[in-house]
mmCIF file of C-alpha atoms in Angstrom:
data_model
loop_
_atom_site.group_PDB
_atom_site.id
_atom_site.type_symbol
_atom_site.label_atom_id
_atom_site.label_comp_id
_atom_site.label_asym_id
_atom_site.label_seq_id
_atom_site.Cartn_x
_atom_site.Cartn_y
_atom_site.Cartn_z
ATOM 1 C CA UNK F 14 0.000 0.000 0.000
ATOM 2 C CA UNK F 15 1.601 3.371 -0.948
ATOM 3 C CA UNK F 16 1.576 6.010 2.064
ATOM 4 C CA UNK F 17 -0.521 8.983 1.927
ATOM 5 C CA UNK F 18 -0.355 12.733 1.021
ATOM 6 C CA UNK F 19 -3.086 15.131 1.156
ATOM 7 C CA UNK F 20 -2.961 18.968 0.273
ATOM 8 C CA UNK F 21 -4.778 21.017 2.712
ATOM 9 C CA UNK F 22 -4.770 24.244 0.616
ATOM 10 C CA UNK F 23 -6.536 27.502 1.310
ATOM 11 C CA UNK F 24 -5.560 31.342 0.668
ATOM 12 C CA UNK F 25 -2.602 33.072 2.925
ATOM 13 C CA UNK F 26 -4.156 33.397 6.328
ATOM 14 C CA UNK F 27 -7.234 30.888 6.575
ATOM 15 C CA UNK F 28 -5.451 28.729 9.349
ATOM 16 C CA UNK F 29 -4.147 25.773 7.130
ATOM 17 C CA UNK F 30 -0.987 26.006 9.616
ATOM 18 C CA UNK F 31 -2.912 25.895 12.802
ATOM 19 C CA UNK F 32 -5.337 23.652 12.024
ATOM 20 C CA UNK F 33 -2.333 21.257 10.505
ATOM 21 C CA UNK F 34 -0.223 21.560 14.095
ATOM 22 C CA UNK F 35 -3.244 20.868 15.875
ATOM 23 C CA UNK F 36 -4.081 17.581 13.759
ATOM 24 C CA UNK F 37 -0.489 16.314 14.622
ATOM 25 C CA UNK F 38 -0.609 17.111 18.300
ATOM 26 C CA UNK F 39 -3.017 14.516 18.635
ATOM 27 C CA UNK F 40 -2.343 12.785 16.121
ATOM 28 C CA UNK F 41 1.976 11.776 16.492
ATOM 29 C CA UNK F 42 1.549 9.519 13.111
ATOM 30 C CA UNK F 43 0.367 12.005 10.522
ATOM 31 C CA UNK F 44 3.569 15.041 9.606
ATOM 32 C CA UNK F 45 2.814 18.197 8.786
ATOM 33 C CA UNK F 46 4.580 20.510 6.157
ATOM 34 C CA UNK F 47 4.519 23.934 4.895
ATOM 35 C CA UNK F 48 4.751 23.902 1.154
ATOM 36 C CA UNK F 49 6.251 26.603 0.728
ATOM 37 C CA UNK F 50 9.713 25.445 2.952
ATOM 38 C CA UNK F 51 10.261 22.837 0.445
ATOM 39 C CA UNK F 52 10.426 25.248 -2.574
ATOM 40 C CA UNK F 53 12.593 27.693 -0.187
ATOM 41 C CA UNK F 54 14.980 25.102 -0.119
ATOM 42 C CA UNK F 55 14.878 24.031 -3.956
ATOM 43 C CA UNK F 56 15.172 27.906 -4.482
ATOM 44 C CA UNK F 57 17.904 28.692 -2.103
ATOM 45 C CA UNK F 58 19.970 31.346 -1.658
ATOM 46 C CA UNK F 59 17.438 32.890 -3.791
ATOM 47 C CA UNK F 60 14.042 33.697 -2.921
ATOM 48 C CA UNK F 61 10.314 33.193 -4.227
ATOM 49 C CA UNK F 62 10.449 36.932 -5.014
ATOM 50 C CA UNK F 63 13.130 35.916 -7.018
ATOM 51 C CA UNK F 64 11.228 32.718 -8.760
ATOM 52 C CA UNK F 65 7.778 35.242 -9.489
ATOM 53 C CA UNK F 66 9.840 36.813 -12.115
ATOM 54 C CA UNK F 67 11.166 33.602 -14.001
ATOM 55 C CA UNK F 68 9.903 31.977 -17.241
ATOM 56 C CA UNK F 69 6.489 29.246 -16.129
ATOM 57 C CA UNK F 70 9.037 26.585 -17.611
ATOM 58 C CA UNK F 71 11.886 27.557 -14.590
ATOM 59 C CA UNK F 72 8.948 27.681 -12.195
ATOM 60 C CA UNK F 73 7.739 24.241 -12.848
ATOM 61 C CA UNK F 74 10.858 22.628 -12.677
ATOM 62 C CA UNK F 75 11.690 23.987 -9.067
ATOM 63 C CA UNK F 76 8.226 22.658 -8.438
ATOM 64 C CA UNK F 77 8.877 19.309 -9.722
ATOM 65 C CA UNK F 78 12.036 19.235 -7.689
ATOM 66 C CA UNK F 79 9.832 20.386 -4.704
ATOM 67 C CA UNK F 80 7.360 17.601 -5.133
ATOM 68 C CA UNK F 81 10.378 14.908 -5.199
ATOM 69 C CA UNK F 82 11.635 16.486 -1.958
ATOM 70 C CA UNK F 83 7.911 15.630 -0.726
ATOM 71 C CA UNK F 84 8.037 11.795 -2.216
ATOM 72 C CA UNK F 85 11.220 11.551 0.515
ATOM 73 C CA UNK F 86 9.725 13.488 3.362
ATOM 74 C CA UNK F 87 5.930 10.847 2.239
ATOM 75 C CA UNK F 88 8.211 7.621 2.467
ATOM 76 C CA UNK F 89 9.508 8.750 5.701
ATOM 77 C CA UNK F 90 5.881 9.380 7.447
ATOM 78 C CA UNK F 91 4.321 6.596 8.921
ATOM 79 C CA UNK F 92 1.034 8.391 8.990
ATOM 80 C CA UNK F 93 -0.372 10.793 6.654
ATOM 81 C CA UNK F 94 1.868 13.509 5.095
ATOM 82 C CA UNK F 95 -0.123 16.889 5.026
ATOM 83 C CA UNK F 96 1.430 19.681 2.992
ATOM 84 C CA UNK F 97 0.063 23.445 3.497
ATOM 85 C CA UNK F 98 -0.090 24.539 0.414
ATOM 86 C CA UNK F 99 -1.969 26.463 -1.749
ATOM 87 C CA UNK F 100 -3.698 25.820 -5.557
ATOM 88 C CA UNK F 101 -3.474 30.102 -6.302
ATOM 89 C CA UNK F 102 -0.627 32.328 -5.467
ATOM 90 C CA UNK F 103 -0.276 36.238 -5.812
ATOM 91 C CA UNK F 104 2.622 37.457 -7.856
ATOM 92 C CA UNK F 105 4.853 39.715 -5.544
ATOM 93 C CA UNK F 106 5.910 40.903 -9.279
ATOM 94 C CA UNK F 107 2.624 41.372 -11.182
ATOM 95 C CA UNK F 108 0.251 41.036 -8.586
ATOM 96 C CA UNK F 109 -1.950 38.359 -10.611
ATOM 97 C CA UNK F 110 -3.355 35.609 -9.342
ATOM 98 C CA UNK F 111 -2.128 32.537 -11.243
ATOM 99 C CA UNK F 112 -2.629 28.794 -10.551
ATOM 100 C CA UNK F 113 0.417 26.667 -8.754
ATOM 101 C CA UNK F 114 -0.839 23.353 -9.215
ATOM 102 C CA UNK F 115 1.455 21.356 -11.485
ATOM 103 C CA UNK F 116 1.388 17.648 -13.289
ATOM 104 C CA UNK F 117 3.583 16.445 -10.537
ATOM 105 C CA UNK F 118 1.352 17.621 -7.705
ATOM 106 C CA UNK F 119 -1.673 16.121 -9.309
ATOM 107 C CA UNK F 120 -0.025 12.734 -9.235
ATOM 108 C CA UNK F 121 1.257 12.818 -5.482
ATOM 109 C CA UNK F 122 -1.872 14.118 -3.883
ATOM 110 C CA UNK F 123 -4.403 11.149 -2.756
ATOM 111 C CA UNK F 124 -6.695 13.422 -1.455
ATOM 112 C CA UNK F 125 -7.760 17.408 -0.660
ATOM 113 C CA UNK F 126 -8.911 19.529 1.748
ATOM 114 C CA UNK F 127 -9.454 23.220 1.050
ATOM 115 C CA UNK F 128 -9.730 25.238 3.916
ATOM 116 C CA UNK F 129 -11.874 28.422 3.410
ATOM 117 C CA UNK F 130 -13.215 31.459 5.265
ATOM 118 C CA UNK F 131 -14.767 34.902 5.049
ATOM 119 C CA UNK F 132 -12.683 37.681 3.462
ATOM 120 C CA UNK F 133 -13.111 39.067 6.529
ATOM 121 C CA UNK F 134 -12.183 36.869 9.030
ATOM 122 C CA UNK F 135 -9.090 36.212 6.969
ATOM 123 C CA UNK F 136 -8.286 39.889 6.746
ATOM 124 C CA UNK F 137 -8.552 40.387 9.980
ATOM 125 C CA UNK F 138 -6.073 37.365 10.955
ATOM 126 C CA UNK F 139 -3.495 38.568 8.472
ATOM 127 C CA UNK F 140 -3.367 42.631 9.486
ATOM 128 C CA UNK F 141 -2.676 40.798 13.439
ATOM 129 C CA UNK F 142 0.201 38.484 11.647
ATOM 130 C CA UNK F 143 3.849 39.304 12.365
ATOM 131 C CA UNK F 144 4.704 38.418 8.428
ATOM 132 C CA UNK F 145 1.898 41.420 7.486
ATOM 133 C CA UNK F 146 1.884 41.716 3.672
ATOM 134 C CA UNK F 147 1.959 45.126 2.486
ATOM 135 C CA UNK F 148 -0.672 46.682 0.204
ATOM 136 C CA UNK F 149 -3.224 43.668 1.318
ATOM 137 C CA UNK F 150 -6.980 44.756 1.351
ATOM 138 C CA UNK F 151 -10.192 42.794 2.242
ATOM 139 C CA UNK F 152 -11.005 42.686 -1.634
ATOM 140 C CA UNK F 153 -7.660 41.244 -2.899
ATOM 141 C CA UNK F 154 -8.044 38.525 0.556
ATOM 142 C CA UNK F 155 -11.786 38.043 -1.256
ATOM 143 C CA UNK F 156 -10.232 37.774 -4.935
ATOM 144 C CA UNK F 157 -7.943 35.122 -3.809
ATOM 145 C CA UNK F 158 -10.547 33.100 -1.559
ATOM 146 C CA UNK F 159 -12.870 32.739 -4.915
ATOM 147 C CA UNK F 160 -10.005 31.755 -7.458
ATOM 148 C CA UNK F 161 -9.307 28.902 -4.060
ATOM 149 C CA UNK F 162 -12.665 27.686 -4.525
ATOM 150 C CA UNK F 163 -12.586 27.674 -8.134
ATOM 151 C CA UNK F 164 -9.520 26.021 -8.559
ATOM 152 C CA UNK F 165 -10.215 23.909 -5.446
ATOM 153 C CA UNK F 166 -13.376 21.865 -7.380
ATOM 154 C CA UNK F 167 -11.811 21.871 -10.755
ATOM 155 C CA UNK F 168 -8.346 20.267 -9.777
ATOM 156 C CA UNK F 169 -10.150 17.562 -7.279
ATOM 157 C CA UNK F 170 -12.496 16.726 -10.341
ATOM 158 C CA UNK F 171 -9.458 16.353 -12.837
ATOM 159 C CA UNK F 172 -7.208 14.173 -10.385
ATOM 160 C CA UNK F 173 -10.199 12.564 -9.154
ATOM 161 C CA UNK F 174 -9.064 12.412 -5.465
ATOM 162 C CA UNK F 175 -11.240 12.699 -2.283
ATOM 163 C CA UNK F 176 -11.707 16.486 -1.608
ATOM 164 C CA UNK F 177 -13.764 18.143 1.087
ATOM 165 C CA UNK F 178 -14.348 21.705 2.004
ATOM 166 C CA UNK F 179 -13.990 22.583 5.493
ATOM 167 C CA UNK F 180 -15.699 25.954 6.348
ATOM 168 C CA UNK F 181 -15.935 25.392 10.012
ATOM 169 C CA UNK F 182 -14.168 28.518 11.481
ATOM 170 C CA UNK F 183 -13.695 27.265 15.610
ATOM 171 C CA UNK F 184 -10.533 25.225 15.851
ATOM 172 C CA UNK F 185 -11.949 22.334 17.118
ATOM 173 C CA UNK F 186 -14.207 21.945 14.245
ATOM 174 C CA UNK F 187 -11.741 22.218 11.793
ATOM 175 C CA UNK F 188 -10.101 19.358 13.967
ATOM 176 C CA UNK F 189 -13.209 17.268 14.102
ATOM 177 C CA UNK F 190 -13.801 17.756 10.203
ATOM 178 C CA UNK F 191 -10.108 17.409 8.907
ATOM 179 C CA UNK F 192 -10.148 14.129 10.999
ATOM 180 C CA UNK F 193 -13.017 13.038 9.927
ATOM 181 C CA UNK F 194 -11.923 13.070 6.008
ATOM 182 C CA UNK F 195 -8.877 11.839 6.870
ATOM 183 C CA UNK F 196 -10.142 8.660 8.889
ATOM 184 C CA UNK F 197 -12.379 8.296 5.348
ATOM 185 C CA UNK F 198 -9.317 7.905 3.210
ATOM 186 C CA UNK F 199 -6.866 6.033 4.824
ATOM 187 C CA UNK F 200 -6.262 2.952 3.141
ATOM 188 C CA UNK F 201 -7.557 4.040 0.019
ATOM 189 C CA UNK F 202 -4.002 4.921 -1.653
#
């Protein structure tokens, strides 16, 4: 049987991190990982400010690379890998919204969770972070939470994987709910 990953993707902010830490308290099997360390340290010494302005062909392959980095850290996980992640990113460069989702992530992921919220709850959460983005408002943070959803149903559909939606905004719901799925699909890969 081959081990499992699942994406639990949502825009900057939602609570994909918290709700991941809080999984593995209780649960010592499962790993969590942020995404976005694994294509910090394909990029390295450069930055992801630095990979925005590339060609999409450069872009990919540190993406590929990333997702082989993930195959090591999945074979090493005796539970459930969960990667925080995202399927939309903002260009620091151009400011667009553009889809990050690439063939190789579509064939590692055995199932997906997007993790949504209101614009405004998410808002709110990011102006109180320490890593504050400049120049966000509540309409870009609303922008971003659609093209989540969009992307969200369309990529689960075309990789055919168990996805759920959890828009539960108390922590222990989100718990409750991420377990949930996760106790669904276990032993399905």
């Amino acid at each position: 049987m081959s081990k499992l990953a699942v994406g639990v993707f949502g825009a900057p902010g939602v609570g994909k991190s918290t709700l991941l830490q809080d999984h593995v308290a209780a649960h010592g099997d499962d790993r969590h990982i942020v995404g976005s360390s694994i294509i910090k340290q394909v990029l390295a010494p450069l930055s992801v400010r630095d990979m925005d302005a590339w060609p999409d062909d450069r872009q990919a392959s540190a993406r590929a690379e990333a997702i082989r980095r993930l195959e090591v850290e999945r074979a090493a996980t005796v539970g459930v890998l969960l990667v925080d992640g995202h399927f939309s990113l903002r260009s620091r460069t151009t400011g667009a919204l553009s889809c990050v989702v690439t063939p190789e992530d579509r064939g590692f992921y055995g199932g997906l969770v997007l993790l949504d919220s209101s614009a405004h709850q998410v808002f709110e959460q990011m102006r109180a972070d320490s890593r504050r983005r400049h120049g966000l408002s509540e309409a870009l943070v609303a922008e971003h939470l659609e093209r989540e959803r969009t992307l969200a149903v369309e990529i689960a559909q075309q990789m055919e994987v168990p996805f759920t939606v959890i828009t539960a905004t108390s922590r222990a719901d989100r718990r409750q709910l991420l377990g949930t799925f996760l106790d669904s699909i276990r032993g399905l890969v």
